[in-house]
XYZ file of C-alpha atoms in Angstrom:
560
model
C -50.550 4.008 -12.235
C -48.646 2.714 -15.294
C -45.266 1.468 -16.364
C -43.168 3.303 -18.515
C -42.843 2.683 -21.974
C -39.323 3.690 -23.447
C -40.067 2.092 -26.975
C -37.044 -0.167 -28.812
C -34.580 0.868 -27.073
C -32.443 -2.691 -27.440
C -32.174 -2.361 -30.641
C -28.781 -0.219 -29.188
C -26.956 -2.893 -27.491
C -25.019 -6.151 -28.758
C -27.224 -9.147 -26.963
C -23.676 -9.569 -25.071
C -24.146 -6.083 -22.979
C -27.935 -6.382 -22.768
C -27.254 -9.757 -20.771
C -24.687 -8.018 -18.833
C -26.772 -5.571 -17.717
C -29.820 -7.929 -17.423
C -27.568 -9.759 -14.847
C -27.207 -6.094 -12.900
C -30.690 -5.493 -12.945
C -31.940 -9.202 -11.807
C -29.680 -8.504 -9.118
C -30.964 -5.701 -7.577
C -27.423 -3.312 -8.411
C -29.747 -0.478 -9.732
C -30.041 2.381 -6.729
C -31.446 5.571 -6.552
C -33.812 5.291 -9.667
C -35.932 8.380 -10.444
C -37.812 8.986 -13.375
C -39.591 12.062 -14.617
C -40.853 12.262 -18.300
C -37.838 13.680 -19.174
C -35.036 11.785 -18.031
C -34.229 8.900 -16.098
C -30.861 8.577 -13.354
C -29.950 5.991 -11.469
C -26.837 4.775 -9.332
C -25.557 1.114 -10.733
C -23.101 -1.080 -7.883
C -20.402 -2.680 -9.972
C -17.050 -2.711 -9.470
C -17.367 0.996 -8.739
C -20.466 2.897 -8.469
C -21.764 4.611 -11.655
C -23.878 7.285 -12.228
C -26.129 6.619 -15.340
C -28.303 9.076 -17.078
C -30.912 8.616 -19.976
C -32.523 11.197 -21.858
C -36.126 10.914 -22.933
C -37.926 12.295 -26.130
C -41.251 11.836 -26.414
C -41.128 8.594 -24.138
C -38.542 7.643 -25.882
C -34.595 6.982 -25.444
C -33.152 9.942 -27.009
C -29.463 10.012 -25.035
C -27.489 7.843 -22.471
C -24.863 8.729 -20.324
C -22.910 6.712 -17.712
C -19.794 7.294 -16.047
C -17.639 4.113 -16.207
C -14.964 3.657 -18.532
C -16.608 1.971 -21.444
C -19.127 4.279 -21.954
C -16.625 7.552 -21.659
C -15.560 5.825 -24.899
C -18.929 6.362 -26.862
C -20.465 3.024 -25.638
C -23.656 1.833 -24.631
C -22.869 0.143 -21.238
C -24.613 -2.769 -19.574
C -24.748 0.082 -16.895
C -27.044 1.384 -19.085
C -29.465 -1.885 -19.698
C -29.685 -2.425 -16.293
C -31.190 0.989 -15.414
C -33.298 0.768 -18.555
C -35.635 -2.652 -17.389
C -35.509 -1.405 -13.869
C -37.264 2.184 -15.130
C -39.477 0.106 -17.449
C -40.631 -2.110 -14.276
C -41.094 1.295 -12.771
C -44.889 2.689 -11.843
C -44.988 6.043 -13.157
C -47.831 8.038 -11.451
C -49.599 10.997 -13.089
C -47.289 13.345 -10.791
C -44.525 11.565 -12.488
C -45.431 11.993 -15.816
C -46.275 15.849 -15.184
C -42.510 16.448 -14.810
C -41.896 15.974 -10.858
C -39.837 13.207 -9.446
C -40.868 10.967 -7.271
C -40.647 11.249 -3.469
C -37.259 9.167 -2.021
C -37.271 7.500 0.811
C -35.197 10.272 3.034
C -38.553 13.077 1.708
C -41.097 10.068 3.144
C -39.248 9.570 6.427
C -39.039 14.132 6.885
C -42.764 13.462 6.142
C -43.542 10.954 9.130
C -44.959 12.035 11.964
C -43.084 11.372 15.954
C -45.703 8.797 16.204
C -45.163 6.784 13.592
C -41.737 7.374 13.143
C -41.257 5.626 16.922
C -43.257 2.726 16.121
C -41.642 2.246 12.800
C -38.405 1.814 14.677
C -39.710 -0.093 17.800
C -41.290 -2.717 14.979
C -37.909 -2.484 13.225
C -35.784 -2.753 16.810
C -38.342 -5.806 18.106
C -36.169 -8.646 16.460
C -33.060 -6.641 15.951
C -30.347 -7.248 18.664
C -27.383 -5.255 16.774
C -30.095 -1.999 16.174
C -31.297 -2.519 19.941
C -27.625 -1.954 21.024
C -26.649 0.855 18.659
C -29.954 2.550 19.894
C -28.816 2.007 23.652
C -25.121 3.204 22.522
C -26.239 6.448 20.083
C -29.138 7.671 22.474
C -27.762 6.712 26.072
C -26.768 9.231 28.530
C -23.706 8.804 30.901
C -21.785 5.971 32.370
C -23.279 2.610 31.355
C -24.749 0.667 34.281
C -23.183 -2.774 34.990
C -26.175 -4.431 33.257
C -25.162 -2.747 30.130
C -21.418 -3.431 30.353
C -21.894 -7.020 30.943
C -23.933 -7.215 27.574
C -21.167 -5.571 25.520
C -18.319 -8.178 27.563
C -20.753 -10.757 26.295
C -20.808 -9.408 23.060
C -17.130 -9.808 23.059
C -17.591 -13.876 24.031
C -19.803 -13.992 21.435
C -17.709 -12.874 18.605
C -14.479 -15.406 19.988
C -16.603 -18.338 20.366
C -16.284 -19.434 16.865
C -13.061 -18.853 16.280
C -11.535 -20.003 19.906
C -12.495 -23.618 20.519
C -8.736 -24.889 20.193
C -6.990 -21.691 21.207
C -6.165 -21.661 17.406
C -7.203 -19.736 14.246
C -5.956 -21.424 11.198
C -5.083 -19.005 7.988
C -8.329 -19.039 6.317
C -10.557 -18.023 9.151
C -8.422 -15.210 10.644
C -9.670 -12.611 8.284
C -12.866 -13.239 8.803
C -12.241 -13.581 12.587
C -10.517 -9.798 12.209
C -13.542 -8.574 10.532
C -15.694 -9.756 13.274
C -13.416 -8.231 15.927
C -12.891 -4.812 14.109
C -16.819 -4.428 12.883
C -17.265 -4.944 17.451
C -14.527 -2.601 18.192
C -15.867 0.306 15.278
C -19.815 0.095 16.578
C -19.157 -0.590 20.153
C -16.497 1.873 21.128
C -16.996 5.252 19.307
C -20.052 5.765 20.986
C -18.889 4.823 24.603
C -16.270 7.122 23.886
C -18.822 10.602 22.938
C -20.747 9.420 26.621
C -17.427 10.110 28.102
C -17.153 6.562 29.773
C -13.255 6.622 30.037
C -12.262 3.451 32.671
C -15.625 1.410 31.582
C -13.907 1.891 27.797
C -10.458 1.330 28.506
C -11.267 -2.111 30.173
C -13.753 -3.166 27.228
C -11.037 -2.767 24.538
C -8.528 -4.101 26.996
C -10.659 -7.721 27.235
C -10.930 -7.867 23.458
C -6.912 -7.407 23.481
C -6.007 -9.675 25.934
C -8.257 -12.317 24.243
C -6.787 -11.863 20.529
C -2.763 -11.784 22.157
C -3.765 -15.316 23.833
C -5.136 -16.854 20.836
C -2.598 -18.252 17.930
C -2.796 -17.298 14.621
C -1.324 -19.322 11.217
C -1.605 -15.845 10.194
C 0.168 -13.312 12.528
C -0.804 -10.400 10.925
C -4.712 -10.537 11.214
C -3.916 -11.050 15.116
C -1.226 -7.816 14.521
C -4.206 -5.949 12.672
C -6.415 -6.612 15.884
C -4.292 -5.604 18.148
C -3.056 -2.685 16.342
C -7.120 -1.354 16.565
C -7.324 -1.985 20.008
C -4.366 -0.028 19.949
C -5.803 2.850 18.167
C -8.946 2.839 20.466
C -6.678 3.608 22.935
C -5.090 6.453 22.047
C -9.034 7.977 21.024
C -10.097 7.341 24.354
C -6.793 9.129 25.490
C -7.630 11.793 23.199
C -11.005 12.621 24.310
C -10.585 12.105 27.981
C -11.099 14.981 30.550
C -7.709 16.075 32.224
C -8.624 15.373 35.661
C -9.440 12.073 34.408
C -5.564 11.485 32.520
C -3.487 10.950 35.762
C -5.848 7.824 36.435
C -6.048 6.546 32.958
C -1.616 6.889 32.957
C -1.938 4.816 36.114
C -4.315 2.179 34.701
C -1.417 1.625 31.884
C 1.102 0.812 34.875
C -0.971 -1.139 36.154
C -1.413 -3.349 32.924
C 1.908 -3.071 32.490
C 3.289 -4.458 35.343
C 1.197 -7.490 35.367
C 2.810 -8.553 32.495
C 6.284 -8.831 33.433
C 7.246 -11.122 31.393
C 8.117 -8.674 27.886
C 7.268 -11.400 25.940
C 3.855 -11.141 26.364
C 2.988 -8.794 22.906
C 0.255 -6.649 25.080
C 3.500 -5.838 26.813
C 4.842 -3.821 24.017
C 1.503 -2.241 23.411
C 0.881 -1.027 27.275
C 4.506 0.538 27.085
C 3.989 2.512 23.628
C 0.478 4.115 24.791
C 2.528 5.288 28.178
C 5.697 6.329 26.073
C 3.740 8.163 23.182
C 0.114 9.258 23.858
C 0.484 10.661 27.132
C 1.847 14.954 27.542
C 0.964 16.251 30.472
C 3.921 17.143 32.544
C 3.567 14.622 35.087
C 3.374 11.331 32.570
C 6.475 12.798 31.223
C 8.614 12.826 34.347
C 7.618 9.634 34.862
C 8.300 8.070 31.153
C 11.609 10.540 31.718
C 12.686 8.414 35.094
C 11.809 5.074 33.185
C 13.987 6.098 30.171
C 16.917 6.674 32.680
C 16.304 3.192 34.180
C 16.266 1.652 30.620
C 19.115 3.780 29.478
C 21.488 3.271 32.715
C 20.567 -0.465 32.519
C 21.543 -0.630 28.706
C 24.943 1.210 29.334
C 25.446 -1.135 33.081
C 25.268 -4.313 30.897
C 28.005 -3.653 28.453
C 27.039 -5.095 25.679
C 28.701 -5.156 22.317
C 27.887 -1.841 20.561
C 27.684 -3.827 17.331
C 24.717 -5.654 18.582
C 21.182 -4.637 16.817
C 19.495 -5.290 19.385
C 21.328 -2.956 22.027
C 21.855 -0.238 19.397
C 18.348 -0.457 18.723
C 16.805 0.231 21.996
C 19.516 1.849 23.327
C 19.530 4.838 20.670
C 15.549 4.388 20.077
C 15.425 5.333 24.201
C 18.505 8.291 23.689
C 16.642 9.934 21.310
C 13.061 9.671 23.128
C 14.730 11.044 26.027
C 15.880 14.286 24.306
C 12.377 14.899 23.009
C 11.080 13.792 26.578
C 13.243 17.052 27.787
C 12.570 19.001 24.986
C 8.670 18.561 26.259
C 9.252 18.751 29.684
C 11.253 22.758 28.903
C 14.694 21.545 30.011
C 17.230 24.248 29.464
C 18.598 24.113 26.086
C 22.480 24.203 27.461
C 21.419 20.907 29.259
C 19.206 19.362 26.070
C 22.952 20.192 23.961
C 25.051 18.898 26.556
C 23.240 15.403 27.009
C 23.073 15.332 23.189
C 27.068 15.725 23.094
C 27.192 13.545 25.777
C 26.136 10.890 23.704
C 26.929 12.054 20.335
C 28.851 8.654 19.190
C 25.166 6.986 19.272
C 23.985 6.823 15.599
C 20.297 7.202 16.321
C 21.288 10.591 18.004
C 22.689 11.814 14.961
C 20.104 10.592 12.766
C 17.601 12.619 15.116
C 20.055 15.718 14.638
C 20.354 14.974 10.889
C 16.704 14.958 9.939
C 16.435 17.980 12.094
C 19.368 20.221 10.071
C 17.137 18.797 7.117
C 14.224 19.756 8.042
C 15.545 23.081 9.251
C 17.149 23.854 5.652
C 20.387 23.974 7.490
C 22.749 22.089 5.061
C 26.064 22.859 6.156
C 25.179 21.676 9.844
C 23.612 18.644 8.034
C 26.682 18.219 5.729
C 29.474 18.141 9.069
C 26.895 15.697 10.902
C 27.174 13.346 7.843
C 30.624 13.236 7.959
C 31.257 13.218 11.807
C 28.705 9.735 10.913
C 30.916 8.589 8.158
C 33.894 8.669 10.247
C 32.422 7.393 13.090
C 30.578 4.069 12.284
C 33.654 3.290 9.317
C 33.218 -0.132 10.642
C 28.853 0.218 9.937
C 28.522 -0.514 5.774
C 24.549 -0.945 6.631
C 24.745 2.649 7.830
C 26.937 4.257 5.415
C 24.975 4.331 1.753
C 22.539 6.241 3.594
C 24.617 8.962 4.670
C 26.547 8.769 1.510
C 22.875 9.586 -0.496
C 21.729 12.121 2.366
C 25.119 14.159 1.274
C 24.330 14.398 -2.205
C 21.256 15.669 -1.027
C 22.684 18.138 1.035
C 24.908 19.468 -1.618
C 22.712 20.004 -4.185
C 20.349 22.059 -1.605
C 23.541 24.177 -0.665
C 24.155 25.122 -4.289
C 27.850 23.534 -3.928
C 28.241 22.097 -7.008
C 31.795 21.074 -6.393
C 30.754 18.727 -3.371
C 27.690 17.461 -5.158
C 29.762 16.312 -8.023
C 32.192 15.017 -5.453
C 29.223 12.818 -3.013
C 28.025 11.657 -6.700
C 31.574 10.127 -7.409
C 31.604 8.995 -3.462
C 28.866 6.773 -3.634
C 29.180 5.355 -7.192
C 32.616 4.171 -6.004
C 31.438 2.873 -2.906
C 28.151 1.045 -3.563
C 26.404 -1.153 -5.822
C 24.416 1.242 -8.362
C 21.391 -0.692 -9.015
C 20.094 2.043 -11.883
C 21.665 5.068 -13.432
C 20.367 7.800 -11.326
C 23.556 8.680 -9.462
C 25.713 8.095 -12.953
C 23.434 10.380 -14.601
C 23.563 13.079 -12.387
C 27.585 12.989 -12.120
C 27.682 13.385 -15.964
C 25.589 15.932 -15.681
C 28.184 17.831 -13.506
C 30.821 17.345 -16.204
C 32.305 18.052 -19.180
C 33.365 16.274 -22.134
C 36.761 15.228 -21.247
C 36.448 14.850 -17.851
C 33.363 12.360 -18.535
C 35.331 10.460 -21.096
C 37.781 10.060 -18.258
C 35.180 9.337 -15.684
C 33.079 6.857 -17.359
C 36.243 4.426 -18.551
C 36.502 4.366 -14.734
C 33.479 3.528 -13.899
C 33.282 0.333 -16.324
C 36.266 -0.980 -14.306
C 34.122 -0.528 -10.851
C 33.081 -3.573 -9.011
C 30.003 -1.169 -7.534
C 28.708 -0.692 -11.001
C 29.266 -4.226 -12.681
C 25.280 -4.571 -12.616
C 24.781 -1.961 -14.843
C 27.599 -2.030 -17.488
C 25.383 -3.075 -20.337
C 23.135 -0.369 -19.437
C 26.014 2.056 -19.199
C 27.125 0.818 -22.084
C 23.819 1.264 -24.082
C 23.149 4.715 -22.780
C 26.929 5.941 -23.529
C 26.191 4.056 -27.427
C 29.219 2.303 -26.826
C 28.356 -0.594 -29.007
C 31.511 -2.525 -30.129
C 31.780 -3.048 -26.191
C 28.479 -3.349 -25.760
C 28.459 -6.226 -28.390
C 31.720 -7.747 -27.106
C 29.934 -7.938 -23.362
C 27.015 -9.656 -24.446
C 28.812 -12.238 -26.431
C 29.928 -13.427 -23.401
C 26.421 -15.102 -22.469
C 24.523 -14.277 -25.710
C 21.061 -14.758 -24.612
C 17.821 -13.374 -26.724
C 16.529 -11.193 -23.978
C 19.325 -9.098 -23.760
C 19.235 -8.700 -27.191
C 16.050 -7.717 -27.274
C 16.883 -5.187 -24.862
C 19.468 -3.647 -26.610
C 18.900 -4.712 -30.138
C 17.820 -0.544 -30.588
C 21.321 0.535 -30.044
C 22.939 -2.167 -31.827
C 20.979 -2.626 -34.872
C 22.609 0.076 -36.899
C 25.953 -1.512 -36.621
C 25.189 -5.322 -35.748
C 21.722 -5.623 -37.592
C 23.486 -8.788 -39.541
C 25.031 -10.250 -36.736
C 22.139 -10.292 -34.924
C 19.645 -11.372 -37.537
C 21.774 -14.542 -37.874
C 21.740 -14.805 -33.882
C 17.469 -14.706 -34.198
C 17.751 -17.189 -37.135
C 20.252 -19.639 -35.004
C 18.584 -19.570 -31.935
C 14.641 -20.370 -33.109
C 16.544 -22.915 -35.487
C 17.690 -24.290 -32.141
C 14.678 -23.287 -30.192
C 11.920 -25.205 -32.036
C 12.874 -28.867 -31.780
C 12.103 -28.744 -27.876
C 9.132 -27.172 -27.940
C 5.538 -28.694 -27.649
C 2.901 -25.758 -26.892
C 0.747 -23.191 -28.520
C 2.413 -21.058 -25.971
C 5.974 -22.005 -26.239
C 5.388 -22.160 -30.550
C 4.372 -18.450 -30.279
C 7.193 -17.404 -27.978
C 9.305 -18.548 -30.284
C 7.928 -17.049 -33.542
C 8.160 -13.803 -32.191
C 12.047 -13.939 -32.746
C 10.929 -15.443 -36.234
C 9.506 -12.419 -36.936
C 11.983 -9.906 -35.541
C 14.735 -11.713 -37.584
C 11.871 -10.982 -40.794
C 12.993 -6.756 -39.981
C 16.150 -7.347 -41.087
C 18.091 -6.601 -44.064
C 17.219 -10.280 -46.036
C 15.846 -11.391 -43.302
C 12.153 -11.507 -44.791
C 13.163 -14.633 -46.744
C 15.131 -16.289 -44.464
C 12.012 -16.178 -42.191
C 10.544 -17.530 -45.028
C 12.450 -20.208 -45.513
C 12.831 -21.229 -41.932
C 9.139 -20.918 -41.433
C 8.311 -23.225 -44.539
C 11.186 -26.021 -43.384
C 9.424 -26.036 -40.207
C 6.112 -27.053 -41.930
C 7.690 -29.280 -43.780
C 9.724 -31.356 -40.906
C 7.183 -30.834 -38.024
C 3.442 -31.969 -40.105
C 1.882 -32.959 -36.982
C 2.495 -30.118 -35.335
C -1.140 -28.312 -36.301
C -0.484 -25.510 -33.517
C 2.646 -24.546 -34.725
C 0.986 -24.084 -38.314
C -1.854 -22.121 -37.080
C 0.575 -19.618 -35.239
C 2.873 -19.086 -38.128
C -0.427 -18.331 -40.062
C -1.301 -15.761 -37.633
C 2.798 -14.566 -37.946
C 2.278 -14.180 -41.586
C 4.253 -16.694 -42.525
């Protein structure tokens, strides 16, 4: 045996990068190293994984390659360091040097025999409780005996204990708390799942649920991302369950459901969604079809003001999953249409129905749903931009230029532009005298008083672009618009950069704040005589504020 000896190869790297990469190789981020007399790769963990590559020419470095960004530029890389000292702490054997690479760890393990192989792992297992439970898991056959269960509800304990001694998880330990519950959930379940042990599964993920909803979080939404995977877990098991065994599992979710009566208990919520969404066979729907009735019958019983989110909410949310709930179940289509029309004033039907004509590529039905919508919640202005964009959507799939150009004027009337999309597009649809007309109107609209000066810029309207921003002169909007109104205003607002650092400097007593306001400084100096009234500034500056050594260095840097 013998190390490798790749000559002077540091001689290619700044002593800044060779430490870098010194630092990589010390600790241990250098993977996958295999050496042959010709070339040397290796995987190196940084903030991404890269793939390094040197060349060899007579034992010594003739090329590197790596794949992160600095090197793409030419560079040698502290990638490239690190794999260099761990090749030259390599052993090269004589097989090595003859050109072959040597073995890696997945050849040595294809080369062990059954024997060893099992008492490699039993040695590995002895002291091992998490690799003594994923063998049990991976290599188990059927149900898991009570024994066995009881260790994984353990398990469960286990992971809480920490975190549970109060009933409370304050905001830095929940996400390590959710870590510990997910990392459970992701070895534990998966494999229960393949061995088919549907109820013993169920009940598993259901302990680690109920635990997390009674435990308070400072941070709600590490005990929401919990839940949520517990929810998930659910729906697998639903997924790969055997049909005879799906009328029992639906039942279990009743069950569950019903203890909890009262709905503010979150698990509530989470029993009703898996019964309401993961469940198809035709039984489960008849019965999610009777409980929609119930809901919907005691929603309409209560009379409750329309206007309310609440009852609009779950009201239309359980309209619209009762339509689908027929549409599963192969109701006639005359009595799908009919309940639809039925309750065709509900604004989460017609949203259904909208998206549908969308989806469908039928615009015009699309286009007479919008309106019907815009007629019928008038009184709704949180409903009504939507509908108002949908139909310019609509209109421009149709081809109907006409009522595109008409939905364009619509909504810039009617709501706050906060950009010029929809302005652009209408002037688009015009020509030049009707946009001359058009766009004095729309400087006079309260829904685009937002974007006047950007209207105003774009249009190179710049006497009233000028006259606007005089009325809260400020150097930010200048500096936003100082492109358009140079050609015409370059001396008005040279003397506005000159006033305003003149006024600027007194109060200011940072590096920081000294260079923020230099940069105006030297924006006036582009201007026509503006060079030596920079100048002259700059030097009265020195002049009245000697103590003020920062201030000197940064004009320096300015050029001043």
């Amino acid at each position: 045996m013998r190390k490798m000896d790749l000559g002077n190869w540091r001689d290619f790297f700044s002593s800044k990068i060779y430490k870098r990469g010194e630092h990589y190789y010390e600790e241990g981020d250098v993977h996958n190293l295999e050496c042959t007399k010709k070339q040397i790769t290796a995987d190196v963990y940084g903030s991404d994984i890269y793939e390094v590559t040197i060349d060899l020419e007579d034992g010594q470095v003739d090329g590197m390659d790596c794949t992160c960004p600095y090197a793409e530029k030419g560079e040698c890389c502290k990638h490239m360091v690190a794999v260099l000292l761990a090749a030259e702490d390599e052993e090269l054997d004589e097989t090595t040097a003859a050109g072959q690479k040597k073995a890696s760890w997945q050849d040595i393990l294809q080369r062990l025999s059954e024997s060893d192989l099992r008492n490699f792992v039993f040695q590995l297992a002895e002291d091992d409780r998490d690799l003594q439970k994923q063998i049990v898991l991976d290599f188990s056959k059927g149900k898991p005996s009570a024994q066995e269960m009881h260790q994984y509800e353990r398990e469960i304990d286990r992971v809480l204990a920490p975190y549970d001694l109060l009933g409370y998880i304050e905001w830095d330990a929940s996400k390590d708390f959710a870590d510990k519950v997910i990392d459970y959930l992701s070895s534990t379940i998966p494999p229960l799942i393949k061995r088919s042990c549907t109820m013993e599964v169920l009940e598993l993920v259901n302990i680690m649920a109920v635990n997390v909803a009674d435990i308070s979080f400072e941070d709600e939404d590490d005990q929401q991302l919990c839940l949520d995977e517990c929810r998930a877990y659910w729906a697998d098991i639903i997924g790969h369950a055997k049909r005879e065994d799906v009328p029992k599992i639906h039942q279990w979710f009743i069950q569950q459901m019903d203890a909890i009566k009262n709905k503010g208990n979150e698990l509530y919520g989470y029993y009703e969604e898996v019964l309401y969404n993961d469940f198809d066979d035709p039984a489960s729907l008849k019965w999610k079809l009777a409980r929609l009735d119930a809901e919907i019958e005691h929603h309409e019983s209560a009379k409750s003001d329309p206007n309310d989110w609440n009852y609009g909410y779950t009201y239309g949310t359980n309209l619209v999953m009762r339509i689908h709930t027929m549409q599963q179940l192969g109701y006639p289509s005359t009595d799908i249409e009919q309940y639809i029309q039925d309750h065709y004033e509900n604004r989460q039907v017609r949203d259904m129905l909208i998206s549908e004509a969308f989806k469908e590529n039928d615009y015009p039905k699309a286009i007479k749903l919008l309106r019907d919508s815009q007629a019928l919640d008038d009184d709704k202005d949180y409903c009504q931009q939507g509908y108002s964009t949908k139909l310019i959507h609509a209109y421009q799939a149709l081809g109907d230029d006409e009522g595109y150009k008409q939905a364009l004027w619509e909504n810039i009337q009617h709501f706050n532009q906060d950009d010029l999309e929809q302005v652009s597009a209408l002037k688009a649809c015009c020509d030049a005298d009707e946009w001359d007309t058009l766009k004095q109107k729309i400087l006079q609209l309260p829904s685009c008083r937002y974007l006047r000066q950007r209207f105003l810029a774009e249009e190179k309207m710049v006497d009233e672009l000028w006259a606007d921003l005089q009325k809260n002169l400020n150097p930010y909007d200048v500096d936003q618009y100082e492109d358009v109104l140079k050609d015409k205003y370059g001396n008005a607002i040279r003397d506005y950069y000159a006033a305003y650092v003149k006024k600027t400097m007194p109060g200011l007593n940072s590096r920081a704040q000294y260079r923020n306001c230099i940069v105006y400084l030297k924006k006036l100096s582009t201007y026509p005589e503006g060079l030596h009234l920079a100048r002259k500034i700059a030097q009265e500056w020195r002049e009245t504020y000697r103590s003020r050594r920062a201030m000197k260095d940064e004009l320096s840097k300015a050029g001043f």
